[in-house]
Short mmCIF file of C-alpha atoms in Angstrom, two decimals:
data_model
loop_
_atom_site.label_atom_id
_atom_site.label_comp_id
_atom_site.label_asym_id
_atom_site.label_seq_id
_atom_site.Cartn_x
_atom_site.Cartn_y
_atom_site.Cartn_z
CA UNK A 1 41.19 -19.25 -8.90
CA UNK A 2 37.51 -18.61 -8.71
CA UNK A 3 36.24 -14.77 -8.30
CA UNK A 4 33.12 -13.83 -7.10
CA UNK A 5 30.82 -12.25 -9.63
CA UNK A 6 29.90 -8.82 -9.62
CA UNK A 7 26.40 -7.90 -8.37
CA UNK A 8 23.68 -8.70 -10.86
CA UNK A 9 20.66 -6.96 -10.72
CA UNK A 10 17.58 -9.07 -9.99
CA UNK A 11 16.05 -10.60 -13.27
CA UNK A 12 12.04 -10.64 -13.03
CA UNK A 13 11.97 -13.83 -14.91
CA UNK A 14 13.84 -15.39 -12.15
CA UNK A 15 11.69 -13.74 -9.26
CA UNK A 16 8.23 -13.49 -10.59
CA UNK A 17 5.52 -15.97 -11.49
CA UNK A 18 4.12 -13.34 -13.85
CA UNK A 19 7.04 -11.13 -14.69
CA UNK A 20 5.61 -8.90 -17.30
CA UNK A 21 2.63 -8.25 -15.05
CA UNK A 22 4.96 -7.38 -12.24
CA UNK A 23 7.07 -5.04 -14.49
CA UNK A 24 3.77 -3.03 -15.74
CA UNK A 25 2.31 -2.92 -12.07
CA UNK A 26 5.52 -1.66 -10.85
CA UNK A 27 6.14 1.20 -13.47
CA UNK A 28 2.70 2.18 -13.27
CA UNK A 29 2.72 2.79 -9.91
CA UNK A 30 6.13 4.68 -10.01
CA UNK A 31 4.89 6.86 -12.67
CA UNK A 32 1.55 7.65 -10.98
CA UNK A 33 3.31 8.36 -7.58
CA UNK A 34 6.16 10.40 -9.46
CA UNK A 35 3.36 12.77 -11.15
CA UNK A 36 1.51 12.82 -7.88
CA UNK A 37 4.68 13.98 -6.02
CA UNK A 38 5.63 16.63 -8.52
CA UNK A 39 2.29 18.18 -8.75
CA UNK A 40 2.00 18.25 -4.77
CA UNK A 41 5.32 18.52 -3.27
CA UNK A 42 7.19 20.30 -6.39
CA UNK A 43 9.79 17.59 -6.71
CA UNK A 44 9.88 14.08 -8.37
CA UNK A 45 10.25 11.11 -5.94
CA UNK A 46 11.33 8.47 -9.05
CA UNK A 47 12.66 10.74 -11.71
CA UNK A 48 15.92 12.04 -10.04
CA UNK A 49 17.20 13.29 -13.30
CA UNK A 50 14.47 16.17 -13.23
CA UNK A 51 15.33 16.55 -9.40
CA UNK A 52 19.00 17.21 -10.48
CA UNK A 53 17.88 19.88 -12.85
CA UNK A 54 15.81 21.51 -10.26
CA UNK A 55 18.64 21.53 -7.86
CA UNK A 56 20.63 23.52 -10.27
CA UNK A 57 17.77 25.78 -10.92
CA UNK A 58 16.87 26.51 -7.39
CA UNK A 59 19.99 28.75 -6.27
CA UNK A 60 19.78 30.85 -9.34
CA UNK A 61 16.23 31.68 -8.69
CA UNK A 62 14.26 29.30 -11.18
CA UNK A 63 12.90 26.69 -8.83
CA UNK A 64 12.01 27.82 -5.21
CA UNK A 65 11.34 24.28 -4.01
CA UNK A 66 14.78 22.77 -4.96
CA UNK A 67 15.28 21.85 -1.24
CA UNK A 68 12.51 19.30 -1.64
CA UNK A 69 14.50 17.97 -4.80
CA UNK A 70 17.65 17.86 -2.75
CA UNK A 71 15.70 15.73 0.08
CA UNK A 72 14.43 13.48 -2.64
CA UNK A 73 17.76 12.71 -4.31
CA UNK A 74 19.35 11.98 -0.92
CA UNK A 75 16.52 9.80 0.28
CA UNK A 76 16.32 7.99 -2.97
CA UNK A 77 20.12 7.16 -3.13
CA UNK A 78 20.27 6.05 0.42
CA UNK A 79 17.22 3.65 0.18
CA UNK A 80 18.57 2.14 -3.18
CA UNK A 81 21.82 1.52 -1.84
CA UNK A 82 20.89 -0.07 1.51
CA UNK A 83 18.36 -2.19 -0.17
CA UNK A 84 20.65 -3.53 -2.86
CA UNK A 85 23.11 -4.37 -0.16
CA UNK A 86 20.44 -6.12 1.62
CA UNK A 87 19.35 -8.06 -1.46
CA UNK A 88 22.89 -8.96 -1.83
CA UNK A 89 22.78 -10.74 1.60
CA UNK A 90 19.72 -12.43 1.24
CA UNK A 91 18.85 -15.64 -0.44
CA UNK A 92 17.59 -15.73 -4.15
CA UNK A 93 14.21 -16.84 -3.23
CA UNK A 94 13.67 -14.32 -0.34
CA UNK A 95 15.33 -11.28 -1.85
CA UNK A 96 12.41 -10.14 -3.70
CA UNK A 97 10.27 -10.66 -0.54
CA UNK A 98 12.57 -8.69 1.54
CA UNK A 99 12.61 -5.81 -1.05
CA UNK A 100 9.04 -5.63 -1.34
CA UNK A 101 8.51 -5.64 2.36
CA UNK A 102 11.00 -2.79 2.71
CA UNK A 103 9.23 -0.86 0.00
CA UNK A 104 5.70 -1.48 1.72
CA UNK A 105 7.13 -0.28 5.03
CA UNK A 106 8.40 2.82 3.55
CA UNK A 107 5.20 3.49 1.56
CA UNK A 108 3.25 2.85 4.64
CA UNK A 109 5.19 5.79 6.49
CA UNK A 110 4.86 7.78 3.28
CA UNK A 111 0.94 7.35 3.24
CA UNK A 112 0.92 8.30 6.98
CA UNK A 113 2.95 11.31 6.60
CA UNK A 114 0.87 12.49 3.60
CA UNK A 115 -2.34 12.50 5.71
CA UNK A 116 -0.75 14.18 8.83
CA UNK A 117 0.89 16.78 6.75
CA UNK A 118 -2.09 17.51 4.46
CA UNK A 119 -0.29 16.57 1.28
CA UNK A 120 2.16 19.23 1.65
CA UNK A 121 -0.02 22.20 1.75
CA UNK A 122 1.75 23.51 4.95
CA UNK A 123 4.87 24.66 3.17
CA UNK A 124 8.44 23.71 2.32
CA UNK A 125 9.50 22.00 5.39
CA UNK A 126 6.54 19.49 5.44
CA UNK A 127 7.27 18.98 1.58
CA UNK A 128 10.93 18.15 2.12
CA UNK A 129 9.94 15.59 4.45
CA UNK A 130 7.10 14.19 2.29
CA UNK A 131 9.41 13.95 -0.64
CA UNK A 132 12.11 12.15 1.23
CA UNK A 133 9.60 9.68 2.54
CA UNK A 134 8.18 9.27 -1.01
CA UNK A 135 11.82 8.82 -2.65
CA UNK A 136 12.97 6.35 -0.04
CA UNK A 137 10.11 4.26 -1.11
CA UNK A 138 10.79 4.62 -4.75
CA UNK A 139 14.47 4.04 -4.07
CA UNK A 140 13.73 0.63 -2.75
CA UNK A 141 11.39 0.02 -5.51
CA UNK A 142 13.97 0.54 -8.10
CA UNK A 143 16.00 -2.48 -7.13
CA UNK A 144 13.25 -4.87 -7.27
CA UNK A 145 13.53 -6.08 -10.83
CA UNK A 146 15.73 -3.96 -13.05
CA UNK A 147 16.21 -6.66 -15.61
CA UNK A 148 13.79 -8.88 -17.67
CA UNK A 149 15.23 -11.75 -19.53
CA UNK A 150 18.61 -10.18 -19.20
CA UNK A 151 17.57 -6.70 -20.48
CA UNK A 152 17.63 -3.37 -18.50
CA UNK A 153 14.05 -2.57 -17.48
CA UNK A 154 14.55 0.13 -14.83
CA UNK A 155 11.13 0.92 -12.88
CA UNK A 156 11.51 4.39 -11.69
CA UNK A 157 13.45 6.28 -14.47
CA UNK A 158 13.11 6.23 -18.11
CA UNK A 159 15.76 8.29 -19.81
CA UNK A 160 18.00 5.28 -20.09
CA UNK A 161 15.11 3.19 -21.39
CA UNK A 162 14.43 5.91 -24.12
CA UNK A 163 17.99 5.57 -25.24
CA UNK A 164 18.38 1.80 -25.14
CA UNK A 165 14.95 1.54 -26.89
CA UNK A 166 16.21 3.54 -29.77
CA UNK A 167 19.44 1.68 -30.09
CA UNK A 168 17.61 -1.76 -29.80
CA UNK A 169 15.09 -0.63 -32.26
CA UNK A 170 17.84 0.20 -34.91
CA UNK A 171 19.48 -3.06 -34.45
CA UNK A 172 16.39 -4.81 -34.79
CA UNK A 173 15.39 -3.07 -38.19
CA UNK A 174 18.93 -2.57 -39.54
CA UNK A 175 21.47 -4.64 -37.67
CA UNK A 176 22.73 -8.07 -38.51
CA UNK A 177 20.27 -11.03 -38.59
CA UNK A 178 21.91 -12.86 -35.72
CA UNK A 179 20.92 -10.31 -33.14
CA UNK A 180 17.68 -9.32 -34.20
CA UNK A 181 15.69 -11.45 -32.10
CA UNK A 182 17.20 -10.01 -28.80
CA UNK A 183 17.11 -6.28 -30.18
CA UNK A 184 13.29 -6.86 -30.98
CA UNK A 185 12.54 -8.22 -27.35
CA UNK A 186 14.43 -5.31 -26.03
CA UNK A 187 12.57 -2.80 -27.96
CA UNK A 188 9.31 -4.17 -26.97
CA UNK A 189 10.34 -4.29 -23.41
CA UNK A 190 11.23 -0.66 -23.61
CA UNK A 191 8.13 0.60 -25.29
CA UNK A 192 6.17 -1.24 -22.84
CA UNK A 193 7.94 0.30 -20.04
CA UNK A 194 7.78 3.85 -21.48
CA UNK A 195 3.88 3.22 -22.18
CA UNK A 196 3.26 2.09 -18.63
CA UNK A 197 5.39 5.28 -17.04
CA UNK A 198 3.19 7.38 -19.04
CA UNK A 199 -0.23 5.51 -18.07
CA UNK A 200 1.01 6.05 -14.43
CA UNK A 201 1.66 9.65 -15.07
CA UNK A 202 -2.23 9.97 -16.27
CA UNK A 203 -3.22 8.01 -13.20
CA UNK A 204 -1.40 10.29 -10.80
CA UNK A 205 -2.66 13.34 -12.42
CA UNK A 206 -6.26 12.09 -12.06
CA UNK A 207 -5.69 11.11 -8.63
CA UNK A 208 -5.00 14.64 -7.48
CA UNK A 209 -8.77 14.87 -6.61
CA UNK A 210 -8.16 12.41 -3.69
CA UNK A 211 -4.56 13.71 -2.59
CA UNK A 212 -4.95 12.31 0.78
CA UNK A 213 -4.81 8.60 -0.25
CA UNK A 214 -2.76 8.30 -3.32
CA UNK A 215 0.29 7.03 -1.55
CA UNK A 216 -1.98 4.35 0.24
CA UNK A 217 -3.41 3.31 -3.19
CA UNK A 218 0.27 2.99 -4.25
CA UNK A 219 0.90 0.65 -1.07
CA UNK A 220 -1.92 -1.37 -2.21
CA UNK A 221 -0.94 -1.81 -5.60
CA UNK A 222 2.60 -2.84 -4.77
CA UNK A 223 1.10 -5.49 -2.27
CA UNK A 224 -0.48 -7.04 -5.37
CA UNK A 225 3.39 -7.88 -6.34
CA UNK A 226 3.36 -10.48 -3.53
CA UNK A 227 0.74 -12.47 -5.32
CA UNK A 228 3.09 -12.21 -8.49
CA UNK A 229 5.84 -13.79 -6.79
CA UNK A 230 7.06 -17.12 -7.75
CA UNK A 231 8.27 -19.91 -5.50
CA UNK A 232 11.45 -21.77 -6.69
CA UNK A 233 10.24 -25.23 -7.23
CA UNK A 234 12.22 -28.03 -5.22
CA UNK A 235 14.45 -30.22 -7.43
CA UNK A 236 12.29 -33.54 -8.37
CA UNK A 237 13.84 -36.51 -6.22
CA UNK A 238 15.46 -39.24 -8.27
CA UNK A 239 14.30 -42.76 -8.10
CA UNK A 240 16.69 -45.53 -7.73
#
């Protein structure tokens, strides 16, 4: 009896013509938007580990904007769950396009709200709405390409990446010879993701000088991903 396989996260090598370029662009964008949101709204839109800490700190008086973190967590989880479900019901060729379309729509809404609400200057209520809009976009983005050559490469959070990179580096340098090639590949991919996220953080920090337009820049950056999508070639016809 054949059983249906469990949901397998999209592998960027199957869905993108330039998979490493797509990974770097997505991770840099996520890092930039995350640092921007933290500095402007007081909460992350991608790094939900940080928001979970803020959620605990808030009621004890350690983080006054904890409602913003709560809104981000709920919006991120909702968007990630819905888009994952949508991807599972979409054909493999169009799934990444659908994912990017949803992410872009959420980014456009966020960019419009960021302009209308003066990037959160008017108080906690506006920041709650802005963080929720940004987190919805990042929750959608995180489902886009969470694997590269069969190795987990998360886009919007790097705690797991840090752990796995250390584990793979140890296997690469000290493990059995049979698994060193894969461990080396995983280590280098992990380092690439970590560096990209840090670069994004620097970009988002520098972009504070133009806070009105940061989500719009992110929207345009993610639009470039469409150019990196690959079309699945049709099988060659056999000659008789």
